[in-house]
Short mmCIF file of C-alpha atoms in Angstrom, two decimals:
data_model
loop_
_atom_site.label_atom_id
_atom_site.label_comp_id
_atom_site.label_asym_id
_atom_site.label_seq_id
_atom_site.Cartn_x
_atom_site.Cartn_y
_atom_site.Cartn_z
CA UNK A 217 0.00 0.00 0.00
CA UNK A 218 2.86 2.37 0.83
CA UNK A 219 4.39 1.61 -2.58
CA UNK A 220 1.14 2.75 -4.20
CA UNK A 221 1.27 6.11 -2.40
CA UNK A 222 4.96 6.58 -3.25
CA UNK A 223 4.16 5.97 -6.93
CA UNK A 224 1.26 8.42 -6.77
CA UNK A 225 3.53 11.03 -5.15
CA UNK A 226 6.15 10.63 -7.87
CA UNK A 227 3.46 11.00 -10.55
CA UNK A 228 2.07 14.11 -8.85
CA UNK A 229 5.55 15.69 -8.70
CA UNK A 230 6.08 14.91 -12.39
CA UNK A 231 2.76 16.53 -13.33
CA UNK A 232 3.62 19.54 -11.15
CA UNK A 233 6.98 19.98 -12.93
CA UNK A 234 5.44 19.79 -16.41
CA UNK A 235 2.59 22.18 -15.61
CA UNK A 236 4.96 24.59 -13.85
CA UNK A 237 7.12 24.69 -16.98
CA UNK A 238 3.98 25.50 -18.97
CA UNK A 239 3.20 28.41 -16.63
CA UNK A 240 6.80 29.63 -16.77
CA UNK A 241 6.70 29.61 -20.58
CA UNK A 242 3.41 31.50 -20.71
CA UNK A 243 4.68 34.17 -18.31
CA UNK A 244 8.01 34.51 -20.10
CA UNK A 245 6.55 34.55 -23.61
CA UNK A 246 3.92 37.17 -22.77
CA UNK A 247 5.79 39.42 -20.32
CA UNK A 248 9.40 39.13 -21.49
CA UNK A 249 8.99 39.34 -25.27
CA UNK A 250 11.63 42.07 -25.68
CA UNK A 251 13.95 40.90 -22.88
CA UNK A 252 17.53 39.86 -23.67
CA UNK A 253 18.92 36.42 -22.85
CA UNK A 254 20.45 37.52 -19.53
CA UNK A 255 17.12 38.80 -18.15
CA UNK A 256 15.34 35.72 -19.47
CA UNK A 257 17.92 33.50 -17.80
CA UNK A 258 17.53 35.31 -14.48
CA UNK A 259 13.78 34.96 -14.83
CA UNK A 260 14.02 31.17 -15.23
CA UNK A 261 16.36 30.80 -12.25
CA UNK A 262 13.99 32.80 -10.03
CA UNK A 263 10.92 31.00 -11.35
CA UNK A 264 12.47 27.58 -10.80
CA UNK A 265 13.49 28.52 -7.26
CA UNK A 266 10.01 29.75 -6.30
CA UNK A 267 8.39 26.72 -7.92
CA UNK A 268 10.59 24.34 -5.93
CA UNK A 269 10.59 26.36 -2.67
CA UNK A 270 7.77 24.53 -0.88
CA UNK A 271 9.20 21.08 -1.56
CA UNK A 272 12.76 22.14 -0.72
CA UNK A 273 11.53 23.59 2.56
CA UNK A 274 9.49 20.51 3.50
CA UNK A 275 12.34 18.15 2.61
CA UNK A 276 14.87 20.28 4.47
CA UNK A 277 12.73 20.55 7.59
CA UNK A 278 12.64 16.75 7.88
CA UNK A 279 16.40 16.79 8.52
CA UNK A 280 17.00 20.19 10.07
CA UNK A 281 14.29 22.82 10.57
CA UNK A 282 15.63 26.36 10.38
CA UNK A 283 14.69 29.92 9.52
CA UNK A 284 15.61 29.11 5.91
CA UNK A 285 13.35 26.07 5.65
CA UNK A 286 10.51 28.00 7.31
CA UNK A 287 10.93 30.81 4.78
CA UNK A 288 11.00 28.35 1.88
CA UNK A 289 7.80 26.68 3.08
CA UNK A 290 5.96 29.98 3.53
CA UNK A 291 7.10 31.33 0.14
CA UNK A 292 6.29 28.08 -1.60
CA UNK A 293 2.88 27.80 0.07
CA UNK A 294 1.71 31.13 -1.31
CA UNK A 295 3.18 30.25 -4.70
CA UNK A 296 1.03 27.10 -4.81
CA UNK A 297 -2.08 29.30 -4.88
CA UNK A 298 -0.61 31.40 -7.71
CA UNK A 299 0.38 28.20 -9.53
CA UNK A 300 -3.12 26.76 -9.27
CA UNK A 301 -4.90 29.83 -10.65
CA UNK A 302 -2.28 30.55 -13.30
CA UNK A 303 -2.70 26.99 -14.54
CA UNK A 304 -6.49 27.17 -14.39
CA UNK A 305 -6.93 30.55 -16.08
CA UNK A 306 -4.20 30.19 -18.69
CA UNK A 307 -5.45 26.70 -19.47
CA UNK A 308 -8.96 28.07 -20.03
CA UNK A 309 -7.65 30.93 -22.21
CA UNK A 310 -5.54 28.58 -24.33
CA UNK A 311 -8.47 26.18 -24.59
CA UNK A 312 -10.75 28.95 -25.86
CA UNK A 313 -8.14 30.11 -28.37
CA UNK A 314 -7.57 26.56 -29.62
CA UNK A 315 -11.34 25.97 -29.99
CA UNK A 316 -11.70 29.32 -31.76
CA UNK A 317 -9.02 28.36 -34.25
CA UNK A 318 -10.64 25.00 -34.92
CA UNK A 319 -13.99 26.56 -35.80
CA UNK A 320 -12.44 29.49 -37.63
CA UNK A 321 -13.44 32.30 -35.26
CA UNK A 322 -9.84 33.11 -34.24
CA UNK A 323 -6.94 33.55 -36.71
CA UNK A 324 -4.40 30.69 -36.78
CA UNK A 325 -1.54 33.07 -35.91
CA UNK A 326 -3.27 34.36 -32.77
CA UNK A 327 -1.98 33.09 -29.41
CA UNK A 328 -2.17 33.94 -25.72
CA UNK A 329 1.49 35.03 -25.74
CA UNK A 330 0.63 38.72 -25.72
CA UNK A 331 1.45 41.28 -23.02
CA UNK A 332 -2.16 42.41 -22.62
CA UNK A 333 -3.28 38.83 -21.92
CA UNK A 334 -0.27 38.06 -19.71
CA UNK A 335 -0.62 41.15 -17.53
CA UNK A 336 -4.39 40.73 -17.29
CA UNK A 337 -3.96 37.17 -16.00
CA UNK A 338 -1.25 38.24 -13.55
CA UNK A 339 -3.50 40.98 -12.13
CA UNK A 340 -6.56 38.70 -11.90
CA UNK A 341 -4.64 35.90 -10.19
CA UNK A 342 -2.98 38.32 -7.76
CA UNK A 343 -6.34 39.77 -6.73
CA UNK A 344 -7.83 36.29 -6.29
CA UNK A 345 -4.92 35.14 -4.09
CA UNK A 346 -4.98 38.28 -1.93
CA UNK A 347 -8.72 37.80 -1.43
CA UNK A 348 -8.10 34.14 -0.59
CA UNK A 349 -5.48 35.02 2.03
CA UNK A 350 -7.96 37.34 3.74
CA UNK A 351 -10.67 34.67 3.52
CA UNK A 352 -8.44 32.01 5.08
CA UNK A 353 -7.62 34.26 8.02
CA UNK A 354 -11.20 35.34 8.71
CA UNK A 355 -12.99 32.35 10.26
CA UNK A 356 -16.78 32.45 10.31
CA UNK A 357 -19.07 31.01 12.99
CA UNK A 358 -21.33 28.36 11.47
CA UNK A 359 -24.33 27.54 13.67
CA UNK A 360 -26.52 24.44 13.73
CA UNK A 361 -29.48 23.78 16.00
CA UNK A 362 -30.56 20.15 15.94
CA UNK A 363 -32.67 17.68 17.90
CA UNK A 364 -31.76 14.06 18.63
CA UNK A 365 -34.84 11.90 19.10
CA UNK A 366 -33.57 10.16 22.22
CA UNK A 367 -33.92 10.86 25.89
CA UNK A 368 -30.99 12.03 28.02
CA UNK A 369 -30.53 13.24 31.61
CA UNK A 370 -29.50 16.61 30.17
CA UNK A 371 -31.88 18.80 28.22
CA UNK A 372 -29.32 20.03 25.65
CA UNK A 373 -25.60 20.48 25.06
CA UNK A 374 -23.64 23.16 23.25
CA UNK A 375 -20.81 21.74 21.14
CA UNK A 376 -18.01 23.65 19.47
CA UNK A 377 -16.39 21.66 16.68
CA UNK A 378 -13.14 22.80 15.09
CA UNK A 379 -11.80 20.45 12.45
CA UNK A 380 -8.57 20.70 10.47
CA UNK A 381 -6.69 23.13 12.68
CA UNK A 382 -3.45 22.25 10.86
CA UNK A 383 -1.39 23.76 13.66
CA UNK A 384 2.21 24.33 12.69
CA UNK A 385 4.23 26.79 10.69
CA UNK A 386 1.38 28.38 8.72
CA UNK A 387 -1.33 28.21 11.39
CA UNK A 388 0.71 29.26 14.38
CA UNK A 389 0.33 30.19 18.02
CA UNK A 390 -1.24 33.61 17.41
CA UNK A 391 -4.10 32.17 15.36
CA UNK A 392 -4.55 29.45 17.97
CA UNK A 393 -4.77 32.06 20.75
CA UNK A 394 -7.37 33.98 18.74
CA UNK A 395 -9.35 30.77 18.31
CA UNK A 396 -9.22 29.90 22.00
CA UNK A 397 -10.42 33.40 22.90
CA UNK A 398 -13.34 33.04 20.47
CA UNK A 399 -14.26 29.65 21.92
CA UNK A 400 -14.23 31.06 25.47
CA UNK A 401 -16.78 33.67 24.42
CA UNK A 402 -19.04 30.95 22.98
CA UNK A 403 -19.09 29.04 26.32
CA UNK A 404 -19.43 25.48 25.01
CA UNK A 405 -20.22 22.40 27.10
CA UNK A 406 -18.10 20.17 24.86
CA UNK A 407 -15.31 20.78 22.34
CA UNK A 408 -14.62 18.39 19.44
CA UNK A 409 -11.48 18.39 17.28
CA UNK A 410 -12.09 15.79 14.55
CA UNK A 411 -8.65 15.31 13.06
CA UNK A 412 -5.74 17.10 11.40
CA UNK A 413 -5.09 18.97 14.63
CA UNK A 414 -1.45 19.24 13.53
CA UNK A 415 -0.23 20.07 10.05
CA UNK A 416 3.27 18.65 10.16
CA UNK A 417 5.61 16.99 12.66
CA UNK A 418 5.01 17.87 16.27
CA UNK A 419 8.19 19.95 16.70
CA UNK A 420 6.71 23.35 15.79
CA UNK A 421 3.65 22.64 17.93
CA UNK A 422 5.87 22.09 20.96
CA UNK A 423 8.48 24.77 20.20
CA UNK A 424 5.78 27.47 20.02
CA UNK A 425 4.24 26.28 23.30
CA UNK A 426 0.86 25.66 21.66
CA UNK A 427 -0.08 23.00 24.26
CA UNK A 428 -0.29 25.66 26.96
CA UNK A 429 -2.78 27.58 24.81
CA UNK A 430 -4.94 24.49 24.31
CA UNK A 431 -4.90 23.78 28.05
CA UNK A 432 -6.96 26.96 28.53
CA UNK A 433 -9.91 25.11 27.00
CA UNK A 434 -11.83 23.60 29.91
CA UNK A 435 -15.49 23.07 29.02
CA UNK A 436 -17.81 21.16 31.32
CA UNK A 437 -17.68 17.87 29.40
CA UNK A 438 -14.09 18.14 28.18
CA UNK A 439 -12.12 18.46 24.95
CA UNK A 440 -12.03 15.42 22.68
CA UNK A 441 -10.39 14.74 19.34
CA UNK A 442 -9.54 12.02 16.88
CA UNK A 443 -6.56 11.55 14.59
CA UNK A 444 -6.60 12.76 10.99
CA UNK A 445 -4.63 12.00 7.87
CA UNK A 446 -1.85 14.48 8.71
CA UNK A 447 -1.13 12.82 12.04
CA UNK A 448 -0.36 9.66 10.06
CA UNK A 449 1.32 11.17 7.01
CA UNK A 450 4.07 12.62 9.21
CA UNK A 451 4.43 9.34 11.09
CA UNK A 452 4.24 10.75 14.64
CA UNK A 453 0.78 9.51 15.58
CA UNK A 454 1.82 7.96 18.91
CA UNK A 455 3.81 10.98 20.00
CA UNK A 456 1.00 13.23 18.82
CA UNK A 457 -1.52 11.41 21.02
CA UNK A 458 0.84 11.70 23.98
CA UNK A 459 1.46 15.44 23.57
CA UNK A 460 -2.18 16.28 22.84
CA UNK A 461 -3.15 14.37 25.95
CA UNK A 462 -0.76 16.55 27.96
CA UNK A 463 -2.49 19.56 26.39
CA UNK A 464 -5.81 18.45 27.87
CA UNK A 465 -7.24 16.78 24.77
CA UNK A 466 -8.60 13.23 25.01
CA UNK A 467 -7.92 11.48 21.71
CA UNK A 468 -10.47 8.75 20.96
CA UNK A 469 -8.94 6.00 18.85
CA UNK A 470 -11.67 3.59 17.77
CA UNK A 471 -13.40 3.88 21.11
CA UNK A 472 -16.51 5.29 22.71
CA UNK A 473 -16.92 6.92 26.11
CA UNK A 474 -20.03 7.73 28.12
CA UNK A 475 -20.12 11.37 29.18
CA UNK A 476 -21.96 12.42 32.34
CA UNK A 477 -24.21 9.35 31.95
CA UNK A 478 -26.01 11.51 29.37
CA UNK A 479 -24.66 10.46 25.94
CA UNK A 480 -21.91 8.54 24.21
CA UNK A 481 -19.07 10.12 22.27
CA UNK A 482 -17.16 7.89 19.84
CA UNK A 483 -14.04 8.65 17.85
CA UNK A 484 -12.79 6.70 14.86
CA UNK A 485 -9.13 6.42 14.01
CA UNK A 486 -8.42 7.93 10.62
CA UNK A 487 -9.01 6.10 7.35
CA UNK A 488 -5.34 6.70 6.50
CA UNK A 489 -4.28 4.48 9.40
CA UNK A 490 -4.86 1.35 7.35
CA UNK A 491 -3.54 3.01 4.19
CA UNK A 492 -0.20 4.06 5.69
CA UNK A 493 0.38 1.58 8.52
CA UNK A 494 -1.35 -1.58 7.21
CA UNK A 495 -3.19 -1.71 10.54
CA UNK A 496 -6.97 -1.70 10.02
CA UNK A 497 -9.18 0.47 12.18
CA UNK A 498 -12.11 -1.01 14.05
CA UNK A 499 -15.55 -1.12 12.49
CA UNK A 500 -18.31 1.12 13.81
CA UNK A 501 -20.05 -1.98 15.16
CA UNK A 502 -16.96 -2.92 17.19
CA UNK A 503 -16.57 0.62 18.53
CA UNK A 504 -20.19 0.86 19.69
CA UNK A 505 -20.44 -2.70 20.94
CA UNK A 506 -20.74 -1.77 24.62
CA UNK A 507 -22.98 1.27 24.15
CA UNK A 508 -26.59 1.37 25.31
CA UNK A 509 -28.49 2.40 22.19
CA UNK A 510 -31.19 4.12 24.25
CA UNK A 511 -28.72 6.95 24.93
CA UNK A 512 -27.69 9.46 22.23
CA UNK A 513 -24.55 8.56 20.25
CA UNK A 514 -22.26 11.20 18.72
CA UNK A 515 -19.39 10.05 16.52
CA UNK A 516 -16.27 11.85 15.25
CA UNK A 517 -14.52 10.67 12.10
CA UNK A 518 -11.94 12.87 10.40
CA UNK A 519 -12.95 11.89 6.87
CA UNK A 520 -16.65 11.63 5.98
CA UNK A 521 -16.29 8.10 4.63
CA UNK A 522 -18.06 4.89 5.62
CA UNK A 523 -20.95 7.09 6.68
CA UNK A 524 -23.51 4.36 5.98
CA UNK A 525 -21.92 2.17 8.67
CA UNK A 526 -22.56 4.85 11.28
CA UNK A 527 -26.13 5.25 10.11
CA UNK A 528 -26.75 1.49 10.27
CA UNK A 529 -25.27 1.16 13.76
CA UNK A 530 -27.49 3.80 15.35
CA UNK A 531 -25.22 6.84 15.40
CA UNK A 532 -27.39 9.92 15.95
CA UNK A 533 -24.93 12.68 15.07
CA UNK A 534 -21.88 12.13 12.89
CA UNK A 535 -19.31 14.94 12.61
CA UNK A 536 -16.30 15.15 10.30
CA UNK A 537 -13.96 17.49 8.45
CA UNK A 538 -11.06 16.77 6.06
CA UNK A 539 -12.63 18.04 2.83
CA UNK A 540 -11.94 21.78 3.38
CA UNK A 541 -14.93 22.08 1.00
CA UNK A 542 -12.30 22.05 -1.74
CA UNK A 543 -10.46 25.07 -0.25
CA UNK A 544 -9.78 26.57 -3.70
CA UNK A 545 -12.67 26.99 -6.13
CA UNK A 546 -13.49 25.02 -8.28
CA UNK A 547 -11.99 22.09 -6.33
CA UNK A 548 -15.23 22.03 -4.31
CA UNK A 549 -16.82 20.43 -7.38
CA UNK A 550 -14.42 17.51 -6.92
CA UNK A 551 -15.04 17.14 -3.18
CA UNK A 552 -18.79 17.24 -3.82
CA UNK A 553 -18.36 14.29 -6.19
CA UNK A 554 -16.07 12.39 -3.82
CA UNK A 555 -18.10 12.55 -0.62
CA UNK A 556 -21.74 12.01 0.30
CA UNK A 557 -21.51 15.39 2.05
CA UNK A 558 -18.42 17.56 1.67
CA UNK A 559 -19.71 20.49 3.72
CA UNK A 560 -22.77 21.44 5.71
CA UNK A 561 -25.66 19.46 7.18
CA UNK A 562 -27.49 16.33 6.03
CA UNK A 563 -30.23 14.28 7.62
CA UNK A 564 -31.97 11.02 6.85
CA UNK A 565 -34.54 9.76 9.35
CA UNK A 566 -32.85 9.95 12.78
CA UNK A 567 -29.31 10.08 11.40
CA UNK A 568 -27.73 13.54 11.16
CA UNK A 569 -24.35 14.51 9.75
CA UNK A 570 -22.33 17.74 9.89
CA UNK A 571 -19.13 18.19 7.87
CA UNK A 572 -16.97 21.26 8.47
CA UNK A 573 -14.83 23.04 5.91
CA UNK A 574 -12.23 23.38 8.68
CA UNK A 575 -10.42 26.13 10.51
CA UNK A 576 -6.95 25.92 8.95
CA UNK A 577 -5.64 25.23 5.47
CA UNK A 578 -3.46 22.66 3.77
CA UNK A 579 -0.78 23.69 1.28
CA UNK A 580 -1.53 27.29 0.27
CA UNK A 581 -2.87 29.35 3.24
CA UNK A 582 -5.60 30.58 0.91
CA UNK A 583 -9.36 29.97 0.58
CA UNK A 584 -11.39 30.90 -2.47
CA UNK A 585 -15.07 30.01 -2.68
CA UNK A 586 -14.93 28.33 0.75
CA UNK A 587 -14.77 29.59 4.30
CA UNK A 588 -12.59 29.00 7.33
CA UNK A 589 -15.03 28.20 10.10
CA UNK A 590 -15.76 27.40 13.72
CA UNK A 591 -18.83 25.17 14.06
CA UNK A 592 -21.34 25.73 16.86
CA UNK A 593 -23.84 22.91 17.38
CA UNK A 594 -26.68 23.16 19.88
CA UNK A 595 -28.06 19.66 20.43
CA UNK A 596 -31.48 19.23 22.03
CA UNK A 597 -32.64 15.87 23.31
CA UNK A 598 -36.22 14.73 22.98
CA UNK A 599 -36.97 14.37 26.69
CA UNK A 600 -40.49 13.75 27.86
#
């Protein structure tokens, strides 16, 4: 299985190199038409460096994290957003020109290698990315008010769910402190962190003393989380569980706990566990085996997959993240096709599901057409 993912990674890098060369050619041919060979050469050196920056930084940080690797990662992360929209828009423009030539509406000699087209695309992409940076750093409060048709000793609970924090270099201590302050104002009874709590290895999380910030969260029923794909991709899942536990977060790994004799909270280990460690996670039936079905059951799962199993086993509220709702438009069209629900709320009979677009970001710290969010869920129980 690991061999499959290595092969997919190599293929993705190859595609990235080819498409980056295409972007570099389009920029050079439209913006540097009258430049001499020296300027063109400097351009290609700079372009190649920026294109490779993210991967150089990530690779370097695995051996020795430094100010240089941090700078490379930050620079490269923003470039990834430019890369995506340059590729998208220039691909569309070239596609339109090619189609126009084929049907005779555009002269054969006409191409997109013109300064007016090049500068227009550069300006459009720059505006989109700047907007996306603002969007990613402006989390919205998404509220849900639902009823579970089961009796409980408590009348209702207020849950704050924050998925996909991606704490690390790009979502650092200051943003975490802002989040904790916002959560305090919301006064939740229970806090759920369904996966991808960390973005990379745990070093930055510890070096920036983020655990002490998380320890300020002390709701009545506690802070619970489950592991996500990033906790497994970086290979520090055991250490992550240990350090998050010290930070006051109870990580549920294919287990369910009864809270205040009022409801059950279950947490599934991430789907990537079996993909990257060859160790299968438990089934929903195994996780809920000891639960009394008369009480409400809430389940966390980082990725909204195997949803039907939760529905069949009597889960009342299923919460997840992972999708980022695509993060960069129009990738949300892909996530909508991949998942039963990639963002928002869905109900069928007594089964309810909420999927968050997440608080943080992966790759480029940019959101376009999606929102960074904190999810507030007020759950009422049908007590008589």
